Coordinates of N, CA and C in Angstrom, one line a residue:
M1 N 0.9 -1.2 -0.1 CA 0.0 0.0 0.0 C 0.9 1.3 0.0
T2 N 0.6 2.2 -0.8 CA 1.5 3.4 -1.0 C 1.1 4.4 0.1
R3 N 1.9 5.3 0.3 CA 1.7 6.4 1.3 C 0.4 7.2 1.0
A4 N 0.2 7.5 -0.4 CA -1.0 8.1 -0.8 C -2.2 7.4 -0.5
D5 N -2.2 6.0 -0.7 CA -3.4 5.1 -0.3 C -3.6 5.3 1.2
L6 N -2.7 5.3 2.0 CA -2.9 5.3 3.4 C -3.6 6.7 3.8
H7 N -3.4 7.8 3.1 CA -4.0 9.1 3.4 C -5.5 9.0 3.1
T8 N -6.1 8.1 2.2 CA -7.4 8.0 1.8 C -8.2 7.1 2.9
L9 N -7.5 6.5 3.8 CA -8.2 5.8 4.8 C -8.6 6.4 6.1
T10 N -8.4 7.8 6.2 CA -8.8 8.4 7.3 C -10.3 8.2 7.8
G11 N -11.2 8.3 6.8 CA -12.6 8.2 7.1 C -12.9 6.8 7.5
A12 N -12.5 5.8 6.9 CA -12.8 4.4 7.3 C -12.2 4.2 8.7
Y13 N -11.0 4.6 9.0 CA -10.4 4.4 10.2 C -11.3 5.2 11.4
A14 N -11.7 6.4 11.0 CA -12.5 7.2 12.0 C -13.7 6.5 12.5
V15 N -14.3 5.7 11.6 CA -15.5 5.0 12.0 C -15.4 3.5 12.2
H16 N -14.1 3.1 12.5 CA -13.7 1.7 12.9 C -14.0 0.7 11.8
A17 N -13.8 1.1 10.5 CA -14.1 0.2 9.4 C -12.9 -0.4 8.8
L18 N -11.7 -0.4 9.4 CA -10.5 -1.0 8.9 C -10.2 -2.2 9.8
S19 N -9.6 -3.2 9.1 CA -9.3 -4.4 9.8 C -8.0 -5.0 9.2
G20 N -7.4 -5.8 10.0 CA -6.3 -6.7 9.3 C -5.1 -5.8 8.9
R21 N -4.6 -6.1 7.7 CA -3.4 -5.4 7.3 C -3.6 -3.9 7.2
E22 N -4.7 -3.5 6.7 CA -5.0 -2.1 6.4 C -5.0 -1.4 7.8
L23 N -5.5 -1.9 8.8 CA -5.6 -1.3 10.1 C -4.2 -1.2 10.7
T24 N -3.4 -2.2 10.6 CA -2.0 -2.2 11.1 C -1.2 -1.1 10.4
E25 N -1.3 -1.2 9.0 CA -0.5 -0.2 8.3 C -1.0 1.3 8.6
F26 N -2.3 1.5 8.7 CA -2.7 2.9 8.8 C -2.3 3.3 10.3
E27 N -2.4 2.5 11.2 CA -2.0 2.9 12.6 C -0.5 3.3 12.7
R28 N 0.3 2.5 11.9 CA 1.7 2.7 11.8 C 1.9 4.1 11.1
H29 N 1.2 4.4 10.2 CA 1.2 5.6 9.4 C 0.8 6.8 10.4
L30 N -0.3 6.5 11.0 CA -0.9 7.6 11.9 C 0.1 8.1 13.0
A31 N 0.9 7.2 13.3 CA 1.9 7.6 14.5 C 2.9 8.7 13.9
V32 N 3.0 8.8 12.6 CA 4.0 9.7 12.0 C 3.4 10.9 11.2
C33 N 2.1 10.9 11.1 CA 1.5 11.8 10.2 C 0.5 12.6 10.9
D34 N 0.9 14.0 11.1 CA 0.0 14.9 11.9 C -1.2 15.2 11.2
A35 N -1.2 15.3 9.9 CA -2.3 15.7 9.0 C -3.4 14.6 9.2
C36 N -2.9 13.3 9.1 CA -3.9 12.2 9.2 C -4.6 12.2 10.7
R37 N -3.8 12.4 11.8 CA -4.2 12.4 13.0 C -5.3 13.5 13.3
Q38 N -5.0 14.6 12.8 CA -6.0 15.8 12.8 C -7.3 15.4 12.1
E39 N -7.2 14.9 10.8 CA -8.4 14.5 10.1 C -9.2 13.5 10.7
V40 N -8.6 12.5 11.3 CA -9.2 11.4 12.1 C -10.0 12.0 13.2
R41 N -9.3 12.9 14.0 CA -10.1 13.6 15.1 C -11.3 14.3 14.6
E42 N -11.1 15.1 13.6 CA -12.3 15.9 13.0 C -13.3 15.0 12.5
L43 N -12.9 13.9 11.8 CA -13.9 13.0 11.3 C -14.8 12.3 12.4
R44 N -14.0 11.8 13.4 CA -14.7 11.3 14.6 C -15.7 12.2 15.3
E45 N -15.3 13.5 15.5 CA -16.2 14.5 16.1 C -17.5 14.6 15.2
T46 N -17.2 14.8 13.9 CA -18.5 14.9 13.0 C -19.3 13.7 13.0
A47 N -18.7 12.5 12.9 CA -19.5 11.1 12.9 C -20.4 11.2 14.2
G48 N -19.7 11.6 15.3 CA -20.5 11.5 16.6 C -21.7 12.5 16.5
K49 N -21.4 13.7 16.0 CA -22.6 14.7 15.9 C -23.7 14.3 14.9
L50 N -23.2 13.6 13.9 CA -24.2 13.1 13.0 C -25.0 11.9 13.6
A51 N -24.4 11.1 14.4 CA -25.1 10.0 15.0 C -26.1 10.6 16.0
V52 N -25.8 11.5 16.7 CA -26.7 12.1 17.7 C -27.9 12.8 17.0
A53 N -27.5 13.5 16.0 CA -28.4 14.4 15.1 C -29.5 13.5 14.4
T54 N -29.1 12.3 14.0 CA -30.1 11.5 13.3 C -30.7 10.4 14.1
A55 N -30.3 10.2 15.4 CA -30.7 9.1 16.1 C -32.2 9.2 16.3
L56 N -32.9 8.1 16.1 CA -34.4 8.0 16.3 C -34.5 6.8 17.2
T57 N -35.6 6.9 18.0 CA -36.0 5.7 18.9 C -37.0 5.0 18.1
P58 N -36.7 3.6 17.8 CA -37.6 2.9 17.0 C -38.9 2.7 17.9
P59 N -39.9 2.4 17.2 CA -41.2 2.0 18.0 C -41.0 0.7 18.7
P60 N -41.6 0.6 19.8 CA -41.5 -0.6 20.6 C -41.8 -1.9 19.9
T61 N -42.7 -1.8 19.0 CA -43.2 -3.0 18.3 C -42.2 -3.4 17.0
M62 N -41.2 -2.6 16.8 CA -40.4 -2.8 15.5 C -39.7 -4.1 15.6
K63 N -39.1 -4.5 16.6 CA -38.3 -5.8 16.8 C -39.2 -6.9 16.4
D64 N -40.4 -7.0 17.0 CA -41.4 -8.1 16.9 C -41.9 -8.1 15.4
D65 N -42.1 -7.0 14.8 CA -42.6 -6.8 13.4 C -41.5 -7.4 12.5
V66 N -40.3 -7.0 12.6 CA -39.2 -7.4 11.8 C -39.0 -8.9 11.9
L67 N -38.9 -9.5 13.1 CA -38.8 -10.9 13.4 C -39.9 -11.7 12.8
R68 N -41.1 -11.2 12.8 CA -42.4 -11.8 12.3 C -42.2 -11.9 10.7
R69 N -41.8 -10.8 10.1 CA -41.7 -10.6 8.6 C -40.6 -11.5 8.1
I70 N -39.6 -11.7 8.9 CA -38.5 -12.5 8.4 C -38.9 -13.9 7.9
A71 N -39.8 -14.4 8.5 CA -40.4 -15.8 8.2 C -41.0 -15.7 6.9
T72 N -41.5 -14.6 6.3 CA -42.2 -14.6 5.2 C -41.3 -14.2 3.9
V73 N -40.1 -13.7 4.3 CA -39.2 -13.3 3.2 C -38.3 -14.4 2.7
R74 N -38.5 -14.6 1.4 CA -37.7 -15.8 0.8 C -36.3 -15.4 0.6
Q75 N -35.4 -16.2 1.1 CA -34.0 -15.9 0.8 C -33.6 -16.3 -0.7
E76 N -32.8 -15.5 -1.3 CA -32.3 -15.8 -2.6 C -31.5 -17.0 -2.6
P77 N -31.5 -17.8 -3.7 CA -30.7 -19.0 -3.8 C -29.3 -18.5 -4.1
P78 N -28.2 -19.4 -3.8 CA -26.9 -19.0 -4.1 C -26.8 -18.8 -5.6
R79 N -25.8 -18.0 -6.0 CA -25.5 -17.7 -7.3 C -24.7 -18.8 -8.0
V80 N -25.0 -19.3 -9.2 CA -24.3 -20.3 -9.8 C -23.8 -19.7 -11.2
A81 N -22.9 -20.5 -11.8 CA -22.3 -20.0 -13.0 C -23.3 -19.6 -14.1
A82 N -24.3 -20.6 -14.3 CA -25.1 -20.3 -15.4 C -26.0 -19.1 -15.2
R83 N -26.4 -18.8 -13.9 CA -27.2 -17.7 -13.6 C -26.3 -16.4 -13.8
E84 N -25.0 -16.6 -13.4 CA -24.2 -15.3 -13.7 C -24.0 -15.0 -15.1
A85 N -24.0 -16.1 -15.9 CA -23.9 -15.9 -17.3 C -25.0 -15.2 -17.9
R86 N -26.3 -15.6 -17.5 CA -27.5 -15.0 -18.0 C -27.5 -13.5 -17.6
E87 N -27.0 -13.2 -16.3 CA -27.0 -11.9 -15.8 C -26.0 -11.0 -16.5
S88 N -24.9 -11.5 -17.0 CA -23.9 -10.8 -17.7 C -24.4 -10.2 -19.0
H89 N -25.3 -11.0 -19.5 CA -26.0 -10.5 -20.9 C -26.9 -9.5 -20.6
A90 N -27.4 -9.2 -19.4 CA -28.3 -8.3 -19.2 C -27.6 -6.8 -19.1
G91 N -26.4 -6.9 -18.9 CA -25.6 -5.6 -19.0 C -25.3 -5.1 -17.5
P92 N -24.2 -4.2 -17.4 CA -23.8 -3.8 -16.2 C -24.8 -3.0 -15.4
R93 N -25.7 -2.2 -16.2 CA -26.7 -1.3 -15.6 C -27.7 -2.1 -14.7
R94 N -28.1 -3.2 -15.2 CA -29.0 -4.0 -14.3 C -28.4 -4.6 -13.0
R95 N -27.1 -5.1 -13.2 CA -26.4 -5.6 -12.0 C -26.1 -4.5 -11.1
T96 N -25.7 -3.3 -11.5 CA -25.3 -2.2 -10.7 C -26.7 -1.7 -9.9
G97 N -27.8 -1.6 -10.6 CA -28.9 -1.2 -10.0 C -29.5 -2.2 -8.9
R98 N -29.3 -3.4 -9.3 CA -29.7 -4.5 -8.2 C -28.7 -4.3 -6.9
R99 N -27.4 -4.2 -7.2 CA -26.6 -4.1 -6.1 C -26.9 -2.8 -5.3
A100 N -27.2 -1.7 -5.9 CA -27.5 -0.5 -5.2 C -28.8 -0.7 -4.4
L101 N -29.8 -1.3 -5.0 CA -31.0 -1.5 -4.3 C -30.8 -2.5 -3.1
N102 N -30.0 -3.5 -3.3 CA -29.7 -4.4 -2.2 C -28.9 -3.6 -1.0
F103 N -28.0 -2.8 -1.4 CA -27.3 -2.0 -0.5 C -28.1 -1.0 0.3
A104 N -29.1 -0.4 -0.4 CA -30.0 0.5 0.2 C -31.1 -0.2 1.1
L105 N -31.5 -1.4 0.7 CA -32.3 -2.1 1.7 C -31.6 -2.5 2.9
A106 N -30.4 -3.0 2.8 CA -29.5 -3.4 3.9 C -29.3 -2.3 4.8
A107 N -29.0 -1.0 4.2 CA -28.8 0.1 5.0 C -30.0 0.6 5.8
C108 N -31.1 0.5 5.1 CA -32.4 0.8 5.9 C -32.8 -0.2 7.0
V109 N -32.5 -1.5 6.8 CA -32.8 -2.4 7.9 C -31.8 -2.2 9.1
A110 N -30.5 -1.9 8.6 CA -29.5 -1.8 9.8 C -29.9 -0.5 10.6
A111 N -30.3 0.6 9.9 CA -30.7 1.9 10.6 C -31.9 1.7 11.4
A112 N -32.9 0.8 10.9 CA -34.0 0.6 11.7 C -33.8 -0.2 12.9
L113 N -32.9 -1.1 12.8 CA -32.6 -1.9 14.0 C -31.7 -1.1 15.0

């Protein structure tokens, strides 16, 4: 990993999203880089303020509702080579749209919980 790459990891480090080799290398870099230490401090303060500003208390029935609905949601089957080949003919737009939709759905569920 280059020094320039390390400078791009301040945001991920600030929200504890690094692990393994990246974490080790970034912490080693952080010990000698004043600019990254300052940026991590500022990003952590901002992330904390955003968390408080957007925090909502979920309704008391939400957990029961989610657990009840899980039983009715069908899990997607594992991807196989034939299915991937069919989807590759659909073009990148369809795959990207599906990924974005899945990511948005996962983010909403995580935020709700």
